[in-house]
PDB file of C-alpha atoms in Angstrom:
ATOM      1  CA  MET F   5       0.000   0.000   0.000  1.00 41.00           C
ATOM      2  CA  ARG F   6       1.425   3.422  -0.931  1.00 40.00           C
ATOM      3  CA  ARG F   7       1.811   5.926   1.886  1.00 44.00           C
ATOM      4  CA  ILE F   8       0.615   9.483   1.278  1.00 44.00           C
ATOM      5  CA  ILE F   9       3.075  12.128   2.533  1.00 45.00           C
ATOM      6  CA  PRO F  10       1.257  15.153   3.906  1.00 48.00           C
ATOM      7  CA  ALA F  11       1.827  18.324   1.918  1.00 44.00           C
ATOM      8  CA  ALA F  12       3.333  20.173   4.900  1.00 45.00           C
ATOM      9  CA  VAL F  13       5.902  17.450   5.507  1.00 40.00           C
ATOM     10  CA  LEU F  14       6.742  17.309   1.813  1.00 39.00           C
ATOM     11  CA  LEU F  15       7.323  21.065   1.772  1.00 40.00           C
ATOM     12  CA  LEU F  16       9.732  20.822   4.722  1.00 41.00           C
ATOM     13  CA  LEU F  17      11.714  18.050   3.029  1.00 40.00           C
ATOM     14  CA  LEU F  18      12.031  19.985  -0.218  1.00 39.00           C
ATOM     15  CA  THR F  19      13.150  23.109   1.640  1.00 42.00           C
ATOM     16  CA  ALA F  20      15.871  21.158   3.511  1.00 42.00           C
ATOM     17  CA  CYS F  21      17.153  19.613   0.291  1.00 40.00           C
ATOM     18  CA  CYS F  22      17.407  22.943  -1.417  1.00 41.00           C
ATOM     19  CA  GLU F  23      19.258  24.824   1.366  1.00 42.00           C
ATOM     20  CA  PRO F  24      22.926  25.485   0.519  1.00 39.00           C
ATOM     21  CA  VAL F  25      25.434  23.353   2.387  1.00 36.00           C
ATOM     22  CA  GLU F  26      28.555  25.066   3.725  1.00 38.00           C
ATOM     23  CA  PRO F  27      31.699  23.091   2.747  1.00 33.00           C
ATOM     24  CA  ASP F  28      33.939  21.748   5.498  1.00 36.00           C
ATOM     25  CA  LEU F  29      37.206  23.645   5.057  1.00 29.00           C
ATOM     26  CA  SER F  30      38.945  22.195   8.093  1.00 33.00           C
ATOM     27  CA  ALA F  31      41.061  19.876   5.931  1.00 29.00           C
ATOM     28  CA  TYR F  32      42.432  22.772   3.878  1.00 25.00           C
ATOM     29  CA  THR F  33      44.950  24.205   6.340  1.00 28.00           C
ATOM     30  CA  ALA F  34      47.646  25.421   3.897  1.00 31.00           C
ATOM     31  CA  GLY F  35      47.121  28.778   2.273  1.00 31.00           C
ATOM     32  CA  PRO F  36      48.631  29.732  -1.088  1.00 32.00           C
ATOM     33  CA  ALA F  37      51.894  31.010   0.472  1.00 36.00           C
ATOM     34  CA  GLU F  38      52.416  27.744   2.353  1.00 37.00           C
ATOM     35  CA  VAL F  39      51.855  25.693  -0.784  1.00 32.00           C
ATOM     36  CA  THR F  40      54.345  27.814  -2.680  1.00 44.00           C
ATOM     37  CA  ALA F  41      56.926  27.364   0.068  1.00 46.00           C
ATOM     38  CA  ALA F  42      56.369  23.623   0.095  1.00 47.00           C
ATOM     39  CA  GLU F  43      56.798  23.442  -3.655  1.00 51.00           C
ATOM     40  CA  GLU F  44      59.928  25.571  -3.418  1.00 52.00           C
ATOM     41  CA  SER F  45      61.472  23.251  -0.825  1.00 58.00           C
ATOM     42  CA  GLU F  46      61.130  20.343  -3.236  1.00 77.00           C
ATOM     43  CA  VAL F  47      63.295  21.978  -5.922  1.00 90.00           C
ATOM     44  CA  LYS F  48      66.698  20.295  -6.220  1.00 97.00           C
ATOM     45  CA  TYR F  49      69.359  22.985  -6.579  1.00 98.00           C
ATOM     46  CA  VAL F  50      72.960  22.312  -7.617  1.00 98.00           C
ATOM     47  CA  ALA F  51      75.863  24.458  -8.812  1.00 98.00           C
ATOM     48  CA  LEU F  52      78.099  23.834 -11.815  1.00 98.00           C
ATOM     49  CA  THR F  53      81.584  25.295 -11.414  1.00 99.00           C
ATOM     50  CA  PHE F  54      84.396  25.565 -13.946  1.00 98.00           C
ATOM     51  CA  ASP F  55      88.125  26.032 -13.311  1.00 98.00           C
ATOM     52  CA  ASP F  56      91.203  27.014 -15.323  1.00 97.00           C
ATOM     53  CA  GLY F  57      89.585  29.203 -17.981  1.00 97.00           C
ATOM     54  CA  PRO F  58      88.692  31.156 -19.847  1.00 97.00           C
ATOM     55  CA  ARG F  59      89.778  29.553 -23.087  1.00 97.00           C
ATOM     56  CA  ALA F  60      88.509  31.145 -26.284  1.00 97.00           C
ATOM     57  CA  ASP F  61      87.028  28.140 -28.077  1.00 96.00           C
ATOM     58  CA  THR F  62      85.857  25.864 -25.273  1.00 98.00           C
ATOM     59  CA  THR F  63      84.506  28.572 -22.953  1.00 98.00           C
ATOM     60  CA  ALA F  64      82.611  30.237 -25.800  1.00 98.00           C
ATOM     61  CA  HIS F  65      81.010  26.912 -26.737  1.00 98.00           C
ATOM     62  CA  LEU F  66      80.086  26.313 -23.109  1.00 98.00           C
ATOM     63  CA  LEU F  67      78.503  29.750 -22.733  1.00 98.00           C
ATOM     64  CA  ASP F  68      76.462  29.136 -25.896  1.00 98.00           C
ATOM     65  CA  GLY F  69      75.171  25.845 -24.510  1.00 98.00           C
ATOM     66  CA  LEU F  70      74.355  27.235 -21.080  1.00 98.00           C
ATOM     67  CA  ALA F  71      72.485  30.165 -22.635  1.00 98.00           C
ATOM     68  CA  GLU F  72      70.394  27.801 -24.762  1.00 98.00           C
ATOM     69  CA  ARG F  73      69.434  25.891 -21.607  1.00 98.00           C
ATOM     70  CA  GLY F  74      68.830  28.912 -19.381  1.00 98.00           C
ATOM     71  CA  VAL F  75      71.536  27.860 -16.935  1.00 98.00           C
ATOM     72  CA  ARG F  76      73.845  29.994 -14.795  1.00 98.00           C
ATOM     73  CA  ALA F  77      77.176  28.642 -13.552  1.00 98.00           C
ATOM     74  CA  THR F  78      80.267  29.791 -11.653  1.00 98.00           C
ATOM     75  CA  PHE F  79      83.613  30.314 -13.364  1.00 98.00           C
ATOM     76  CA  PHE F  80      86.812  30.397 -11.299  1.00 98.00           C
ATOM     77  CA  VAL F  81      89.156  32.086 -13.738  1.00 98.00           C
ATOM     78  CA  ILE F  82      92.952  32.257 -13.848  1.00 98.00           C
ATOM     79  CA  GLY F  83      94.099  35.860 -14.001  1.00 97.00           C
ATOM     80  CA  GLU F  84      96.679  35.390 -16.722  1.00 97.00           C
ATOM     81  CA  GLN F  85      94.042  33.654 -18.865  1.00 96.00           C
ATOM     82  CA  VAL F  86      91.890  36.778 -18.895  1.00 95.00           C
ATOM     83  CA  GLU F  87      94.228  38.616 -21.253  1.00 89.00           C
ATOM     84  CA  GLY F  88      92.860  38.169 -24.768  1.00 93.00           C
ATOM     85  CA  ASN F  89      89.570  36.813 -23.407  1.00 97.00           C
ATOM     86  CA  ALA F  90      88.065  39.983 -21.965  1.00 96.00           C
ATOM     87  CA  GLU F  91      85.000  39.634 -24.171  1.00 96.00           C
ATOM     88  CA  LEU F  92      84.275  36.195 -22.722  1.00 97.00           C
ATOM     89  CA  ILE F  93      84.556  37.505 -19.165  1.00 97.00           C
ATOM     90  CA  GLY F  94      82.188  40.345 -20.011  1.00 97.00           C
ATOM     91  CA  ARG F  95      79.766  37.881 -21.522  1.00 98.00           C
ATOM     92  CA  MET F  96      79.859  35.732 -18.370  1.00 98.00           C
ATOM     93  CA  LYS F  97      78.784  38.675 -16.257  1.00 97.00           C
ATOM     94  CA  ALA F  98      76.153  39.857 -18.751  1.00 98.00           C
ATOM     95  CA  GLU F  99      74.571  36.394 -18.858  1.00 98.00           C
ATOM     96  CA  GLY F 100      74.297  36.100 -15.078  1.00 98.00           C
ATOM     97  CA  HIS F 101      77.176  33.780 -14.295  1.00 98.00           C
ATOM     98  CA  GLN F 102      79.248  34.174 -11.147  1.00 98.00           C
ATOM     99  CA  ILE F 103      82.941  34.886 -11.665  1.00 98.00           C
ATOM    100  CA  GLY F 104      85.479  33.756  -9.098  1.00 98.00           C
ATOM    101  CA  ASN F 105      89.232  33.902  -8.521  1.00 98.00           C
ATOM    102  CA  HIS F 106      91.490  30.909  -9.234  1.00 98.00           C
ATOM    103  CA  THR F 107      94.697  32.910  -8.574  1.00 98.00           C
ATOM    104  CA  TYR F 108      96.742  34.628 -11.233  1.00 98.00           C
ATOM    105  CA  SER F 109      98.930  31.713 -12.339  1.00 97.00           C
ATOM    106  CA  HIS F 110      97.205  28.638 -10.874  1.00 97.00           C
ATOM    107  CA  ALA F 111      99.604  28.762  -7.954  1.00 94.00           C
ATOM    108  CA  ARG F 112      99.737  26.091  -5.253  1.00 95.00           C
ATOM    109  CA  LEU F 113      99.102  28.507  -2.397  1.00 97.00           C
ATOM    110  CA  SER F 114      99.979  26.068   0.371  1.00 93.00           C
ATOM    111  CA  ARG F 115     103.613  26.117  -0.793  1.00 92.00           C
ATOM    112  CA  MET F 116     104.049  29.871  -1.163  1.00 95.00           C
ATOM    113  CA  ASP F 117     105.155  32.580   1.224  1.00 96.00           C
ATOM    114  CA  ARG F 118     102.504  34.949   2.543  1.00 96.00           C
ATOM    115  CA  ASP F 119     103.436  37.858   0.265  1.00 97.00           C
ATOM    116  CA  THR F 120     103.200  35.695  -2.853  1.00 97.00           C
ATOM    117  CA  VAL F 121      99.834  34.315  -1.743  1.00 98.00           C
ATOM    118  CA  ILE F 122      98.493  37.855  -1.417  1.00 98.00           C
ATOM    119  CA  GLU F 123      99.962  38.834  -4.780  1.00 98.00           C
ATOM    120  CA  GLU F 124      98.462  35.821  -6.590  1.00 98.00           C
ATOM    121  CA  ILE F 125      95.011  36.627  -5.255  1.00 98.00           C
ATOM    122  CA  GLN F 126      95.130  40.394  -5.607  1.00 97.00           C
ATOM    123  CA  LYS F 127      96.482  40.413  -9.161  1.00 98.00           C
ATOM    124  CA  THR F 128      93.410  38.525 -10.374  1.00 98.00           C
ATOM    125  CA  GLU F 129      91.117  40.737  -8.313  1.00 98.00           C
ATOM    126  CA  VAL F 130      92.639  43.794  -9.981  1.00 97.00           C
ATOM    127  CA  VAL F 131      92.280  42.301 -13.469  1.00 97.00           C
ATOM    128  CA  LEU F 132      88.620  41.456 -12.887  1.00 98.00           C
ATOM    129  CA  SER F 133      87.792  44.749 -11.198  1.00 97.00           C
ATOM    130  CA  GLU F 134      89.358  46.770 -14.011  1.00 96.00           C
ATOM    131  CA  LEU F 135      87.329  44.810 -16.531  1.00 96.00           C
ATOM    132  CA  LEU F 136      83.998  44.442 -14.743  1.00 97.00           C
ATOM    133  CA  GLY F 137      83.968  46.987 -11.948  1.00 96.00           C
ATOM    134  CA  GLU F 138      84.232  46.299  -8.247  1.00 93.00           C
ATOM    135  CA  GLY F 139      83.003  42.938  -7.049  1.00 94.00           C
ATOM    136  CA  SER F 140      83.560  40.120  -4.598  1.00 94.00           C
ATOM    137  CA  TRP F 141      85.583  37.476  -6.408  1.00 98.00           C
ATOM    138  CA  TRP F 142      85.252  34.363  -4.278  1.00 98.00           C
ATOM    139  CA  LEU F 143      88.400  32.240  -4.267  1.00 98.00           C
ATOM    140  CA  ARG F 144      88.903  28.642  -5.273  1.00 98.00           C
ATOM    141  CA  PRO F 145      92.456  27.709  -4.262  1.00 98.00           C
ATOM    142  CA  PRO F 146      94.137  25.692  -7.023  1.00 98.00           C
ATOM    143  CA  TYR F 147      93.997  21.974  -6.215  1.00 97.00           C
ATOM    144  CA  GLY F 148      91.676  22.967  -3.353  1.00 97.00           C
ATOM    145  CA  LEU F 149      94.699  23.352  -1.083  1.00 97.00           C
ATOM    146  CA  ILE F 150      95.309  26.126   1.421  1.00 97.00           C
ATOM    147  CA  ASP F 151      96.380  25.991   5.057  1.00 96.00           C
ATOM    148  CA  GLU F 152      95.022  27.877   8.026  1.00 95.00           C
ATOM    149  CA  GLY F 153      97.746  30.508   8.088  1.00 96.00           C
ATOM    150  CA  ARG F 154      97.332  31.403   4.427  1.00 97.00           C
ATOM    151  CA  ALA F 155      93.544  31.161   4.600  1.00 98.00           C
ATOM    152  CA  SER F 156      93.626  34.014   7.117  1.00 96.00           C
ATOM    153  CA  LEU F 157      94.949  36.249   4.316  1.00 97.00           C
ATOM    154  CA  VAL F 158      91.883  35.668   2.107  1.00 98.00           C
ATOM    155  CA  GLY F 159      89.244  38.391   2.189  1.00 97.00           C
ATOM    156  CA  THR F 160      86.466  36.385   0.524  1.00 98.00           C
ATOM    157  CA  PRO F 161      84.763  33.022   1.031  1.00 98.00           C
ATOM    158  CA  MET F 162      86.677  30.062  -0.452  1.00 98.00           C
ATOM    159  CA  ILE F 163      84.904  27.370  -2.454  1.00 98.00           C
ATOM    160  CA  TYR F 164      85.973  23.732  -2.717  1.00 98.00           C
ATOM    161  CA  TRP F 165      83.523  21.198  -4.208  1.00 98.00           C
ATOM    162  CA  SER F 166      81.380  18.238  -3.152  1.00 98.00           C
ATOM    163  CA  LEU F 167      81.345  16.255  -6.417  1.00 98.00           C
ATOM    164  CA  ASP F 168      84.454  15.713  -8.547  1.00 98.00           C
ATOM    165  CA  PRO F 169      84.216  13.442 -11.621  1.00 98.00           C
ATOM    166  CA  GLU F 170      87.927  14.016 -12.375  1.00 98.00           C
ATOM    167  CA  ASP F 171      87.074  15.229 -15.856  1.00 98.00           C
ATOM    168  CA  TRP F 172      90.691  16.318 -16.412  1.00 97.00           C
ATOM    169  CA  LYS F 173      91.785  12.699 -16.014  1.00 97.00           C
ATOM    170  CA  LEU F 174      88.968  10.882 -17.836  1.00 97.00           C
ATOM    171  CA  LEU F 175      88.737  13.218 -20.855  1.00 97.00           C
ATOM    172  CA  ASP F 176      85.567  11.320 -21.789  1.00 98.00           C
ATOM    173  CA  ALA F 177      82.312  13.282 -21.875  1.00 98.00           C
ATOM    174  CA  ARG F 178      79.970  10.328 -21.391  1.00 98.00           C
ATOM    175  CA  LYS F 179      81.927   8.844 -18.468  1.00 98.00           C
ATOM    176  CA  VAL F 180      82.084  12.222 -16.750  1.00 98.00           C
ATOM    177  CA  ALA F 181      78.360  12.831 -17.239  1.00 98.00           C
ATOM    178  CA  ASP F 182      77.464   9.328 -16.065  1.00 98.00           C
ATOM    179  CA  TYR F 183      79.505   9.776 -12.883  1.00 98.00           C
ATOM    180  CA  VAL F 184      77.871  13.074 -12.010  1.00 98.00           C
ATOM    181  CA  VAL F 185      74.311  11.933 -12.739  1.00 98.00           C
ATOM    182  CA  LYS F 186      74.824   8.759 -10.706  1.00 98.00           C
ATOM    183  CA  ASN F 187      76.309  10.502  -7.666  1.00 98.00           C
ATOM    184  CA  ILE F 188      74.542  13.883  -7.586  1.00 98.00           C
ATOM    185  CA  SER F 189      72.628  15.101  -4.536  1.00 98.00           C
ATOM    186  CA  PRO F 190      70.726  18.359  -4.011  1.00 98.00           C
ATOM    187  CA  GLY F 191      73.040  21.101  -2.783  1.00 98.00           C
ATOM    188  CA  ASP F 192      76.135  19.721  -4.501  1.00 98.00           C
ATOM    189  CA  ILE F 193      78.871  21.887  -6.004  1.00 98.00           C
ATOM    190  CA  ILE F 194      80.180  20.126  -9.118  1.00 99.00           C
ATOM    191  CA  LEU F 195      83.798  20.573 -10.219  1.00 98.00           C
ATOM    192  CA  LEU F 196      84.541  20.711 -13.958  1.00 98.00           C
ATOM    193  CA  HIS F 197      87.054  22.502 -16.202  1.00 98.00           C
ATOM    194  CA  ASP F 198      86.037  24.609 -19.199  1.00 98.00           C
ATOM    195  CA  PHE F 199      89.572  24.195 -20.519  1.00 94.00           C
ATOM    196  CA  TYR F 200      88.799  20.748 -22.012  1.00 97.00           C
ATOM    197  CA  PRO F 201      86.373  20.142 -24.916  1.00 98.00           C
ATOM    198  CA  THR F 202      85.267  16.838 -23.365  1.00 98.00           C
ATOM    199  CA  SER F 203      84.417  18.611 -20.116  1.00 98.00           C
ATOM    200  CA  VAL F 204      82.272  21.161 -21.934  1.00 98.00           C
ATOM    201  CA  ASP F 205      80.385  18.399 -23.733  1.00 98.00           C
ATOM    202  CA  ALA F 206      79.982  16.577 -20.422  1.00 98.00           C
ATOM    203  CA  ALA F 207      78.648  19.703 -18.721  1.00 98.00           C
ATOM    204  CA  LEU F 208      75.919  20.208 -21.299  1.00 98.00           C
ATOM    205  CA  GLU F 209      74.935  16.543 -21.137  1.00 98.00           C
ATOM    206  CA  ILE F 210      74.811  16.794 -17.330  1.00 98.00           C
ATOM    207  CA  VAL F 211      72.476  19.765 -17.589  1.00 98.00           C
ATOM    208  CA  ASP F 212      70.174  18.009 -20.046  1.00 98.00           C
ATOM    209  CA  ARG F 213      69.945  14.833 -17.993  1.00 98.00           C
ATOM    210  CA  LEU F 214      69.580  16.439 -14.582  1.00 98.00           C
ATOM    211  CA  GLN F 215      67.013  18.975 -15.735  1.00 98.00           C
ATOM    212  CA  MET F 216      64.852  16.016 -16.766  1.00 97.00           C
ATOM    213  CA  GLU F 217      65.235  14.738 -13.185  1.00 97.00           C
ATOM    214  CA  GLY F 218      63.995  18.013 -11.740  1.00 97.00           C
ATOM    215  CA  TYR F 219      67.291  19.690 -10.899  1.00 98.00           C
ATOM    216  CA  THR F 220      67.795  23.445 -11.166  1.00 98.00           C
ATOM    217  CA  PHE F 221      71.243  24.932 -11.762  1.00 98.00           C
ATOM    218  CA  VAL F 222      72.290  28.069  -9.901  1.00 98.00           C
ATOM    219  CA  THR F 223      75.519  29.914  -9.153  1.00 98.00           C
ATOM    220  CA  VAL F 224      77.451  29.094  -5.993  1.00 98.00           C
ATOM    221  CA  GLU F 225      76.446  32.427  -4.494  1.00 98.00           C
ATOM    222  CA  GLU F 226      72.783  31.696  -5.234  1.00 98.00           C
ATOM    223  CA  LEU F 227      73.121  28.213  -3.717  1.00 98.00           C
ATOM    224  CA  PHE F 228      74.338  29.712  -0.436  1.00 98.00           C
ATOM    225  CA  ARG F 229      71.494  32.238  -0.430  1.00 98.00           C
ATOM    226  CA  ILE F 230      68.863  29.579  -1.177  1.00 97.00           C
ATOM    227  CA  GLN F 231      70.129  27.438   1.702  1.00 97.00           C
ATOM    228  CA  GLY F 232      70.211  30.413   4.047  1.00 97.00           C
ATOM    229  CA  VAL F 233      73.968  30.303   4.669  1.00 98.00           C
ATOM    230  CA  GLU F 234      76.044  33.478   4.967  1.00 97.00           C
ATOM    231  CA  PRO F 235      79.576  32.442   3.894  1.00 98.00           C
ATOM    232  CA  GLU F 236      82.519  33.728   5.915  1.00 98.00           C
ATOM    233  CA  ASN F 237      85.751  35.113   4.549  1.00 98.00           C
ATOM    234  CA  GLY F 238      88.729  32.780   4.770  1.00 97.00           C
ATOM    235  CA  VAL F 239      86.558  29.668   5.254  1.00 98.00           C
ATOM    236  CA  LEU F 240      86.756  26.785   2.747  1.00 98.00           C
ATOM    237  CA  TYR F 241      83.333  25.350   1.847  1.00 98.00           C
ATOM    238  CA  ALA F 242      82.699  22.015   0.128  1.00 98.00           C
ATOM    239  CA  SER F 243      79.031  23.060  -0.057  1.00 98.00           C
ATOM    240  CA  PRO F 244      76.905  25.584   1.820  1.00 98.00           C
ATOM    241  CA  THR F 245      76.414  23.087   4.652  1.00 96.00           C
ATOM    242  CA  ARG F 246      79.835  21.373   4.645  1.00 97.00           C
ATOM    243  CA  LEU F 247      83.265  22.768   5.432  1.00 98.00           C
ATOM    244  CA  ARG F 248      86.427  21.418   3.847  1.00 97.00           C
ATOM    245  CA  PRO F 249      89.337  20.822   6.240  1.00 95.00           C
ATOM    246  CA  LEU F 250      92.296  23.076   5.527  1.00 95.00           C
ATOM    247  CA  ALA F 251      95.618  21.622   4.433  1.00 86.00           C
ATOM    248  CA  GLY F 252      98.088  20.727   7.167  1.00 73.00           C
TER     249      GLY F 252
END
C-alpha cells in the first residue's frame, strides 16, 4: 500500500534539500603562500663550477650551450688567462654567471710565502675589477689546497667542491656525465674545467639529464642564499652546509 506524505511534511523536506550546504574547510589548512613554500622546498638545486679558464674556443662553446638551456654557472678564472679573453669575461657577467678567482697563475698557495699568496690573489682581483667593476671574487684555491695561516689572508669566502668526476683525467664526456648523474645530490657543487672540450660536452649533457630529473642549476652564491647560509671570509666550503678541512 502506498503511503501518502502530507503536503506540509513534503514542503519541509524539499526546503531542507534545497538549502545550501557550507563546505567543510577544516582539511584545507595550507594557504597559497604555504603551498608555494612547500613546492619551493622540493626543488633540487645544484651548482656547476668551472676552473682554469677562460679559453677562447671551449669557454665560448660552453657559454652558448648554457644560454640555450637557461643555466647559470660559476667560473673560477685564472688571471693570466683573462688577457685576450676579456669579451668572454664580459659575456659571463652579462649572462648572469658568477665569476670567481682561481689565482693569477694557478699557484699552489699552500707552498708559497705569505706575500706571494696575497699577490696571486690580488692580481686577479685587480684584473677582474678593471674589466667588470668592483666585485667580490670568491676564491677557489688551485687543487683545493690552502692551510690555516694562508687562509687568514683571504678576504672572501673560499669554495671547494662536493662532487668531482675528475674530468681532467677521464677526458671522456659520457663517463664524466654518467659519474655526475649517478652521484649527484641536491646542494652539490660540481667541479669541472672549461679548458677541455670533453668537459664542456659533459657539462651540457649533465644539464640536459639532470634537468629532466627536476634539478635546477644556480651559481654558488645563489646556492648559499637559497640554503640560508652566509659564507665567511677565509673559510673553505665544500658546499653551503659542509666545510672542507684546511691543508696541514
